[in-house]
Short mmCIF file of C-alpha atoms (C1' of nucleotides) in Angstrom, two decimals:
data_model
loop_
_atom_site.label_atom_id
_atom_site.label_comp_id
_atom_site.label_asym_id
_atom_site.label_seq_id
_atom_site.Cartn_x
_atom_site.Cartn_y
_atom_site.Cartn_z
CA MET A 11 91.11 79.66 112.66
CA SER A 12 94.12 81.94 114.43
CA SER A 13 92.03 83.37 117.24
CA GLY A 14 91.68 79.90 118.14
CA ARG A 15 95.40 79.54 118.55
CA THR A 16 95.83 82.96 120.40
CA ALA A 17 93.25 82.45 122.58
CA ALA A 18 94.62 79.64 123.73
CA LYS A 19 97.82 81.67 124.41
CA GLU A 20 96.20 84.57 126.09
CA ALA A 21 94.37 82.07 128.31
CA LYS A 22 98.27 79.73 128.85
CA LEU A 23 99.40 83.61 129.40
CA ARG A 24 96.98 84.09 132.17
CA ALA A 25 97.40 80.43 133.50
CA ILE A 26 101.30 81.25 134.18
CA LEU A 27 100.74 84.71 135.53
CA ASP A 28 98.64 82.93 138.74
CA ALA A 29 100.81 80.68 138.67
CA ALA A 30 103.57 83.33 139.52
CA THR A 31 101.65 85.59 141.52
CA GLU A 32 100.74 82.13 143.31
CA LEU A 33 104.26 81.15 144.35
CA LEU A 34 105.64 84.75 144.68
CA VAL A 35 103.27 84.73 147.61
CA GLU A 36 105.19 82.08 149.21
CA LYS A 37 107.71 83.08 147.95
CA PRO A 38 108.57 86.24 146.91
CA THR A 39 112.69 85.39 145.32
CA ALA A 40 111.36 82.23 144.04
CA SER A 41 113.42 82.24 140.56
CA LEU A 42 112.06 82.18 136.84
CA ASN A 43 112.88 78.47 136.94
CA ASP A 44 111.18 78.10 140.03
CA ILE A 45 108.40 79.54 138.78
CA ALA A 46 108.10 77.51 135.63
CA GLU A 47 109.11 74.94 137.78
CA TYR A 48 105.31 75.89 139.99
CA ALA A 49 103.31 76.38 136.73
CA GLY A 50 104.26 72.97 135.16
CA ILE A 51 106.66 73.88 132.18
CA GLY A 52 109.70 74.73 130.71
CA ILE A 53 112.31 77.62 131.54
CA ALA A 54 112.59 78.14 127.20
CA THR A 55 108.10 78.11 127.71
CA LEU A 56 108.43 80.59 130.04
CA HIS A 57 110.22 83.12 128.06
CA ARG A 58 108.57 82.34 125.40
CA TYR A 59 105.41 84.11 127.26
CA ILE A 60 107.70 86.15 128.97
CA GLU A 61 110.30 89.33 127.66
CA SER A 62 112.14 88.89 131.61
CA ARG A 63 111.93 89.41 135.02
CA GLU A 64 111.40 92.29 135.33
CA GLN A 65 108.28 92.60 132.12
CA LEU A 66 106.74 89.21 134.61
CA MET A 67 106.84 91.91 137.61
CA LEU A 68 105.45 94.69 136.20
CA GLN A 69 102.86 92.52 134.36
CA LEU A 70 101.66 91.28 137.33
CA GLY A 71 101.76 94.74 139.17
CA LEU A 72 99.94 95.95 136.37
CA ARG A 73 97.72 92.77 136.50
CA ALA A 74 96.98 93.39 139.78
CA VAL A 75 95.95 97.57 138.72
CA GLU A 76 94.18 96.51 136.60
CA VAL A 77 91.91 94.17 138.93
CA VAL A 78 91.20 96.81 141.98
CA GLU A 79 89.98 99.05 138.98
CA GLU A 80 87.66 96.43 137.43
CA THR A 81 86.25 97.32 141.28
CA LEU A 82 86.26 100.51 141.50
CA SER A 83 84.20 100.52 138.59
CA ARG A 84 81.80 97.63 138.43
CA ILE A 85 80.77 99.13 142.84
CA ARG A 86 80.89 103.10 141.59
CA SER A 87 78.41 101.90 137.92
CA VAL A 88 75.59 100.78 141.54
CA GLY A 89 74.59 104.30 141.99
CA GLU A 90 77.03 107.67 143.34
CA ILE A 91 79.15 107.25 146.33
CA GLY A 92 77.04 107.02 149.97
CA ASP A 93 77.79 105.56 153.05
CA ASP A 94 78.80 102.50 151.73
CA TYR A 95 81.42 103.01 148.85
CA ILE A 96 84.01 102.19 151.34
CA ARG A 97 82.63 99.10 153.01
CA GLU A 98 81.40 97.98 149.30
CA LEU A 99 85.28 98.29 147.87
CA ILE A 100 87.01 96.54 150.90
CA GLU A 101 84.69 93.28 150.95
CA ALA A 102 85.23 93.72 147.11
CA LEU A 103 88.56 93.77 147.38
CA ILE A 104 89.63 91.07 150.65
CA PRO A 105 89.45 88.23 148.67
CA LEU A 106 91.60 89.40 145.59
CA GLY A 107 94.52 89.91 148.36
CA ASP A 108 97.44 87.56 146.57
CA LYS A 109 96.71 89.23 144.03
CA ILE A 110 97.14 92.08 145.37
CA ASN A 111 99.80 91.70 147.85
CA PHE A 112 102.66 91.42 146.49
CA LEU A 113 102.17 94.83 145.40
CA ALA A 114 103.39 96.39 149.08
CA ASN A 115 106.46 94.28 148.78
CA GLU A 116 107.48 94.37 146.10
CA THR A 117 109.62 97.31 145.99
CA SER A 118 111.53 96.25 142.49
CA LEU A 119 107.99 97.80 140.78
CA HIS A 120 108.39 101.19 142.65
CA TYR A 121 111.39 101.91 140.17
CA SER A 122 109.70 101.82 136.87
CA GLU A 123 107.26 105.28 136.26
CA GLU A 124 104.92 103.27 134.39
CA MET A 125 103.92 101.14 137.93
CA SER A 126 103.55 103.85 139.51
CA ALA A 127 101.60 106.09 136.85
CA ALA A 128 99.27 103.47 137.27
CA GLU A 129 99.37 103.73 141.03
CA ALA A 130 98.28 107.04 141.43
CA ARG A 131 96.24 106.37 138.73
CA VAL A 132 94.41 103.49 140.50
CA LYS A 133 94.58 105.78 143.12
CA GLU A 134 93.34 108.99 142.69
CA PRO A 135 88.99 108.07 142.45
CA ILE A 136 89.54 106.58 146.24
CA ARG A 137 90.59 109.65 147.05
CA GLU A 138 88.42 111.76 145.06
CA ALA A 139 85.13 108.94 146.93
CA ILE A 140 87.17 109.86 150.80
CA ARG A 141 87.21 113.87 149.61
CA SER A 142 83.46 113.02 148.59
CA LEU A 143 82.63 110.83 151.62
CA GLN A 144 84.34 113.70 154.05
CA SER A 145 82.09 116.38 152.53
CA GLY A 146 78.81 114.56 152.81
CA GLY A 147 80.28 113.70 156.14
CA ALA A 148 80.84 110.33 156.84
CA PHE A 149 84.91 111.07 157.33
CA ARG A 150 86.95 113.33 159.73
CA GLU A 151 88.01 116.58 157.30
CA ASP A 152 89.93 117.30 159.95
CA MET A 153 92.81 114.34 158.55
CA SER A 154 94.08 114.90 155.08
CA ALA A 155 91.98 112.54 152.62
CA ASP A 156 95.48 111.28 150.93
CA TRP A 157 96.14 109.76 154.85
CA ILE A 158 93.29 108.36 155.02
CA LEU A 159 93.45 106.63 151.73
CA GLU A 160 96.72 104.95 152.60
CA VAL A 161 96.07 103.82 156.39
CA LEU A 162 92.79 102.25 154.04
CA TYR A 163 95.62 100.66 151.59
CA SER A 164 97.19 100.13 155.18
CA LEU A 165 94.81 97.73 156.33
CA LEU A 166 93.84 96.40 153.54
CA PHE A 167 97.43 94.46 153.37
CA VAL A 168 97.86 93.50 156.79
CA THR A 169 94.27 92.21 156.65
CA TRP A 170 96.01 90.15 153.96
CA GLN A 171 98.27 88.38 155.49
CA GLN A 172 96.90 87.86 158.38
CA VAL A 173 94.18 85.85 156.49
CA HIS A 174 96.59 84.21 154.18
CA GLU A 175 98.60 83.52 157.60
CA GLY A 176 95.36 82.29 158.37
CA ARG A 177 94.69 84.29 162.20
CA ILE A 178 92.11 85.85 161.10
CA ALA A 179 88.80 84.02 159.14
CA SER A 180 88.80 85.87 155.18
CA LYS A 181 84.31 85.97 156.55
CA SER A 182 84.78 88.64 159.19
CA ALA A 183 87.88 89.90 157.30
CA ALA A 184 86.05 92.74 156.42
CA LYS A 185 83.89 94.02 158.39
CA LEU A 186 87.49 93.56 160.99
CA VAL A 187 89.45 96.33 158.36
CA ILE A 188 86.18 98.41 158.34
CA ASP A 189 84.67 98.12 161.53
CA THR A 190 89.07 99.05 163.01
CA LEU A 191 89.21 102.10 160.12
CA TYR A 192 86.06 103.72 160.87
CA HIS A 193 85.92 103.49 164.53
CA GLY A 194 89.94 102.30 165.74
CA VAL A 195 90.21 100.26 168.54
CA ALA A 196 89.10 102.42 171.28
CA ALA A 197 86.82 101.43 173.51
CA GLY A 198 83.37 103.69 174.09
CA ALA A 199 83.04 104.82 170.53
CA ASP A 200 79.02 105.21 169.11
CA ARG A 201 79.54 102.69 166.90
CA GLY A 202 76.93 99.35 165.35
CA MET B 12 145.55 99.32 176.17
CA SER B 13 143.98 95.98 174.50
CA SER B 14 139.53 97.64 175.69
CA GLY B 15 140.05 101.00 173.45
CA ARG B 16 140.86 98.16 170.14
CA THR B 17 138.08 96.28 170.47
CA ALA B 18 136.49 99.64 171.23
CA ALA B 19 136.73 101.83 168.89
CA LYS B 20 135.96 98.76 166.57
CA GLU B 21 133.23 98.28 168.52
CA ALA B 22 131.90 101.32 166.61
CA LYS B 23 133.09 101.18 163.64
CA LEU B 24 131.07 98.37 162.82
CA ARG B 25 128.08 100.50 164.59
CA ALA B 26 128.46 102.52 162.47
CA ILE B 27 129.17 100.11 159.30
CA LEU B 28 125.75 98.62 160.41
CA ASP B 29 124.19 102.66 160.45
CA ALA B 30 125.43 103.48 157.05
CA ALA B 31 123.88 100.11 155.68
CA THR B 32 120.82 100.95 157.28
CA GLU B 33 120.15 104.65 155.97
CA LEU B 34 121.28 103.14 152.58
CA LEU B 35 119.24 99.73 152.25
CA VAL B 36 115.93 102.02 153.56
CA GLU B 37 116.79 103.88 150.12
CA LYS B 38 117.83 100.86 148.12
CA PRO B 39 116.64 97.54 149.62
CA THR B 40 118.62 95.95 147.11
CA ALA B 41 122.19 96.87 147.50
CA SER B 42 125.19 95.21 148.01
CA LEU B 43 127.48 94.75 150.34
CA ASN B 44 129.82 96.65 148.05
CA ASP B 45 127.35 99.13 147.46
CA ILE B 46 127.27 99.51 151.38
CA ALA B 47 130.97 99.92 152.18
CA GLU B 48 131.36 102.21 149.11
CA TYR B 49 128.62 104.50 151.17
CA ALA B 50 129.72 103.69 154.19
CA GLY B 51 132.89 105.10 153.34
CA ILE B 52 135.71 101.47 153.84
CA GLY B 53 136.31 98.94 150.80
CA ILE B 54 134.54 96.01 150.68
CA ALA B 55 137.76 94.01 151.86
CA THR B 56 137.57 95.50 155.16
CA LEU B 57 133.41 95.28 155.34
CA HIS B 58 133.58 91.60 155.32
CA ARG B 59 136.30 92.08 158.19
CA TYR B 60 132.97 92.59 160.17
CA ILE B 61 130.52 90.98 159.10
CA GLU B 62 130.52 87.45 158.36
CA SER B 63 128.25 87.50 155.37
CA ARG B 64 125.57 89.03 153.44
CA GLU B 65 122.19 86.77 155.50
CA GLN B 66 124.74 87.71 158.80
CA LEU B 67 124.47 91.39 158.65
CA MET B 68 120.74 91.55 157.72
CA LEU B 69 119.76 89.60 160.84
CA GLN B 70 121.93 91.03 163.13
CA LEU B 71 120.57 94.25 161.16
CA GLY B 72 117.31 93.51 162.43
CA LEU B 73 118.49 91.80 165.81
CA ARG B 74 119.48 95.65 166.17
CA ALA B 75 115.85 96.92 165.29
CA VAL B 76 114.32 94.84 168.28
CA GLU B 77 116.90 95.68 170.87
CA VAL B 78 115.53 99.45 169.98
CA VAL B 79 112.72 98.79 170.13
CA GLU B 80 113.08 96.17 173.28
CA GLU B 81 114.57 99.77 175.38
CA THR B 82 112.39 101.65 174.92
CA LEU B 83 109.74 98.98 175.79
CA SER B 84 111.92 99.04 179.52
CA ARG B 85 112.76 102.60 179.09
CA ILE B 86 108.27 103.32 179.07
CA ARG B 87 107.60 100.57 181.67
CA SER B 88 110.24 101.49 184.02
CA VAL B 89 107.58 104.98 184.71
CA GLY B 90 105.12 103.38 186.05
CA GLU B 91 102.25 100.43 185.84
CA ILE B 92 100.86 100.78 181.98
CA GLY B 93 97.96 103.38 181.73
CA ASP B 94 96.57 104.41 179.22
CA ASP B 95 99.10 106.42 177.60
CA TYR B 96 101.46 103.59 177.77
CA ILE B 97 100.93 103.10 173.86
CA ARG B 98 100.76 106.76 173.36
CA GLU B 99 104.08 107.36 174.95
CA LEU B 100 105.61 103.54 172.92
CA ILE B 101 104.28 104.97 169.69
CA GLU B 102 106.22 108.91 170.38
CA ALA B 103 108.97 107.08 171.29
CA LEU B 104 108.74 104.43 168.26
CA ILE B 105 108.14 107.01 165.05
CA PRO B 106 111.58 109.18 165.69
CA LEU B 107 113.87 105.46 165.87
CA GLY B 108 111.92 104.55 162.26
CA ASP B 109 114.87 103.93 159.73
CA LYS B 110 115.71 101.47 162.44
CA ILE B 111 113.36 99.83 162.05
CA ASN B 112 111.23 100.70 159.10
CA PHE B 113 112.88 97.96 156.69
CA LEU B 114 111.71 94.98 159.00
CA ALA B 115 109.09 95.10 157.49
CA ASN B 116 110.23 95.23 154.15
CA GLU B 117 113.10 92.56 153.76
CA THR B 118 111.73 88.75 153.71
CA SER B 119 114.51 86.86 153.96
CA LEU B 120 114.36 87.66 158.33
CA HIS B 121 111.43 85.55 158.19
CA TYR B 122 113.26 82.80 156.78
CA SER B 123 114.70 82.96 159.74
CA GLU B 124 114.22 80.89 163.22
CA GLU B 125 116.64 83.20 165.23
CA MET B 126 114.80 86.41 164.16
CA SER B 127 111.49 84.76 163.81
CA ALA B 128 111.54 84.30 168.49
CA ALA B 129 113.31 87.94 168.11
CA GLU B 130 110.17 89.58 167.18
CA ALA B 131 107.95 87.07 168.72
CA ARG B 132 109.81 87.78 171.83
CA VAL B 133 109.43 91.69 171.68
CA LYS B 134 105.13 91.08 170.53
CA GLU B 135 104.70 90.03 173.78
CA PRO B 136 104.96 92.73 176.32
CA ILE B 137 103.04 94.84 173.80
CA ARG B 138 100.05 92.41 172.91
CA GLU B 139 100.03 92.32 177.03
CA ALA B 140 100.31 95.92 177.17
CA ILE B 141 96.95 95.58 175.11
CA ARG B 142 95.06 92.61 176.69
CA SER B 143 96.26 95.12 179.92
CA LEU B 144 94.43 98.46 178.21
CA GLN B 145 91.59 95.99 177.32
CA SER B 146 90.44 95.36 180.35
CA GLY B 147 91.04 98.75 181.66
CA GLY B 148 88.45 99.31 179.27
CA ALA B 149 90.49 101.62 176.69
CA PHE B 150 90.47 99.17 174.02
CA ARG B 151 87.90 97.21 173.08
CA GLU B 152 87.47 93.40 173.72
CA ASP B 153 85.76 92.69 170.90
CA MET B 154 89.05 92.31 169.30
CA SER B 155 91.80 90.44 169.82
CA ALA B 156 94.95 92.36 171.10
CA ASP B 157 96.54 89.99 168.28
CA TRP B 158 94.88 92.25 165.34
CA ILE B 159 94.96 95.46 167.82
CA LEU B 160 98.48 94.85 167.53
CA GLU B 161 99.02 94.13 164.31
CA VAL B 162 96.34 97.42 163.15
CA LEU B 163 98.78 99.26 165.22
CA TYR B 164 102.41 98.17 163.35
CA SER B 165 101.05 98.65 160.11
CA LEU B 166 100.33 102.32 160.76
CA LEU B 167 103.52 102.40 163.15
CA PHE B 168 104.66 101.42 159.23
CA VAL B 169 102.87 103.93 156.86
CA THR B 170 103.52 106.32 158.87
CA TRP B 171 107.68 106.34 159.77
CA GLN B 172 106.64 105.56 154.95
CA GLN B 173 104.78 108.72 155.45
CA VAL B 174 107.59 111.12 156.70
CA HIS B 175 110.47 109.11 155.52
CA GLU B 176 108.64 110.11 151.31
CA GLY B 177 108.53 113.92 153.45
CA ARG B 178 104.37 113.35 152.65
CA ILE B 179 103.58 113.96 156.92
CA ALA B 180 105.43 116.23 159.27
CA SER B 181 107.15 114.31 161.64
CA LYS B 182 105.95 116.31 165.01
CA SER B 183 102.55 115.74 164.25
CA ALA B 184 102.98 111.93 163.20
CA ALA B 185 102.15 109.87 166.51
CA LYS B 186 99.74 112.26 167.45
CA LEU B 187 98.38 112.08 163.83
CA VAL B 188 98.93 107.48 164.10
CA ILE B 189 97.24 107.77 167.96
CA ASP B 190 94.45 109.18 167.00
CA THR B 191 94.11 107.06 163.29
CA LEU B 192 94.53 103.88 166.12
CA TYR B 193 92.10 105.27 167.90
CA HIS B 194 88.95 107.02 166.77
CA GLY B 195 88.93 105.36 162.85
CA VAL B 196 88.77 107.82 160.34
CA ALA B 197 85.01 108.22 161.06
CA ALA B 198 83.46 111.75 161.01
CA GLY B 199 81.76 112.59 164.02
CA ALA B 200 83.02 110.11 166.75
CA ASP B 201 84.00 111.54 170.67
CA ARG B 202 87.65 112.86 170.86
CA GLY B 203 89.71 114.92 172.67
"C1'" DA C 13 96.92 60.84 108.21
"C1'" DT C 14 100.08 65.30 107.67
"C1'" DC C 15 102.15 69.91 108.46
"C1'" DA C 16 102.56 73.83 110.89
"C1'" DA C 17 103.44 75.85 115.72
"C1'" DA C 18 104.67 74.71 120.20
"C1'" DT C 19 107.22 72.09 123.43
"C1'" DG C 20 110.49 70.42 126.65
"C1'" DA C 21 115.32 69.66 127.88
"C1'" DT C 22 119.83 70.55 127.57
"C1'" DA C 23 123.75 73.62 127.25
"C1'" DG C 24 125.65 77.55 127.00
"C1'" DA C 25 126.34 82.93 127.52
"C1'" DT C 26 126.74 86.61 129.87
"C1'" DA C 27 126.54 89.79 134.23
"C1'" DA C 28 125.89 90.04 138.92
"C1'" DT C 29 127.49 89.01 143.21
"C1'" DA C 30 129.03 87.56 147.05
"C1'" DC C 31 133.43 86.07 149.23
"C1'" DT C 32 138.45 84.59 149.96
"C1'" DA C 33 143.59 86.04 149.23
"C1'" DT C 34 147.45 88.83 148.80
"C1'" DC C 35 150.11 92.83 149.60
"C1'" DA C 36 151.62 97.85 149.57
"C1'" DT C 37 149.97 101.00 152.29
"C1'" DA C 38 148.66 103.59 156.40
"C1'" DT C 39 147.09 104.14 161.50
"C1'" DA C 40 147.22 103.64 165.96
"C1'" DC C 41 150.44 102.85 170.14
"C1'" DA C 42 154.67 102.34 172.61
"C1'" DT D 18 161.03 105.89 166.15
"C1'" DG D 19 159.48 101.24 165.83
"C1'" DT D 20 155.85 97.62 165.58
"C1'" DA D 21 151.54 95.84 165.05
"C1'" DT D 22 147.51 96.11 163.84
"C1'" DA D 23 144.13 97.76 160.37
"C1'" DT D 24 143.22 99.61 155.59
"C1'" DG D 25 142.41 99.51 150.94
"C1'" DA D 26 143.45 97.75 146.22
"C1'" DT D 27 143.00 94.62 143.45
"C1'" DA D 28 142.62 90.22 140.94
"C1'" DG D 29 140.26 86.11 141.60
"C1'" DT D 30 137.08 81.68 143.27
"C1'" DA D 31 132.79 80.42 143.20
"C1'" DT D 32 127.80 80.30 143.22
"C1'" DT D 33 123.22 82.02 141.64
"C1'" DA D 34 120.72 83.46 137.79
"C1'" DT D 35 119.15 85.18 133.34
"C1'" DC D 36 118.12 85.14 129.04
"C1'" DT D 37 119.67 82.61 124.22
"C1'" DA D 38 119.67 78.74 120.83
"C1'" DT D 39 119.42 74.00 119.35
"C1'" DC D 40 116.87 70.30 118.28
"C1'" DA D 41 114.20 66.56 118.71
"C1'" DT D 42 109.26 65.10 120.49
"C1'" DT D 43 104.38 66.77 121.39
"C1'" DT D 44 100.48 68.26 119.92
"C1'" DG D 45 95.97 70.14 117.19
"C1'" DA D 46 94.21 71.67 113.77
"C1'" DT D 47 92.38 70.47 109.05
#
DNA sequence: ATCAAATGATAGATAATACTATCATATACA
DNA sequence: TGTATATGATAGTATTATCTATCATTTGAT
């Protein structure tokens, strides 16, 4: 059947994207030849699956956004936005770091309208959640939701990097991020 | 006199490095031609001042480290490491963001031994100060000095970016970083 | 087993960029 | 003013990477 064919092709595309993600994390300047080699396919075949380097990067970027959006909706579906929402979000996103990390560094992506739109789209519900938590008394109201969102992102990225470099255990990463985000690094804060 | 010549040449080199820094912040993929044009000089002249793109990047990186080191020693010379040390450091570094910002993104630099060594060298005294502040009871001791240092760096970078994009006022940036670093974003923390 | 689809190796076209060489002109200094 | 030095424009070389084209071989479905 033809759906078997297309399914196989889609699986192979996914495998290529996975390999590209994996390699680009280690070596952001990897060429398409490098990526093909790493994926274990010929360069010609790679070009049969992806239109261009630009398109590859865009797909990886949009894929990262998708991953975050899926995580968001899965968490959101559990219930209303409560005090644990951010905690759950961070815990769910940490293991996906490899897929998302290069988004922060790949500057070429920021020149894409589509990518910027996708990023804005995924950020909005998080910002909304932060606003809700500010109103609910969980987060400070003397900082903008924008700022808190950027700090959250920034902490996630640095944590992924630290975990990747083996400097902190992935098991303790989420807790560390949450603790730092909520209470900071000053001594004497009231925390549990 | 010949010192007048060399002084003029050094000044021009500085001007070129400044221009390169300025342009690369806006457009990290700028070519050497772009940089020469932006600096208002011919490409041939640019190559008379810099050996190669790699060397240019390395010089910019080492220059950024120098700037931080000068800031460190200036602050340190004022007195012992007290509770205000980190505050002063952040306040002094924020305005230098443009010179230092691209260090976080320029991945090619991380492949340089010399650059890695310089980064390690500049980080060490800050880490030491953090340790001292932990012992002194200003910073939590249940987080590693390494982690606190990375968070500090990360907050500085995100803040520079936000200031650069005009999303927060540069005047309030330092205060925001310090407040966030020390107390986090949770409501109800005891803070001044 | 057969046949269509997929693949890989290879060669090559195209483009971008770094870097060099040259020479006429401009600048600075004495 | 005269001279050494610096500069700019330009052309050219080398390298690298993207992307296309071709064809023999392999794979996979029926």
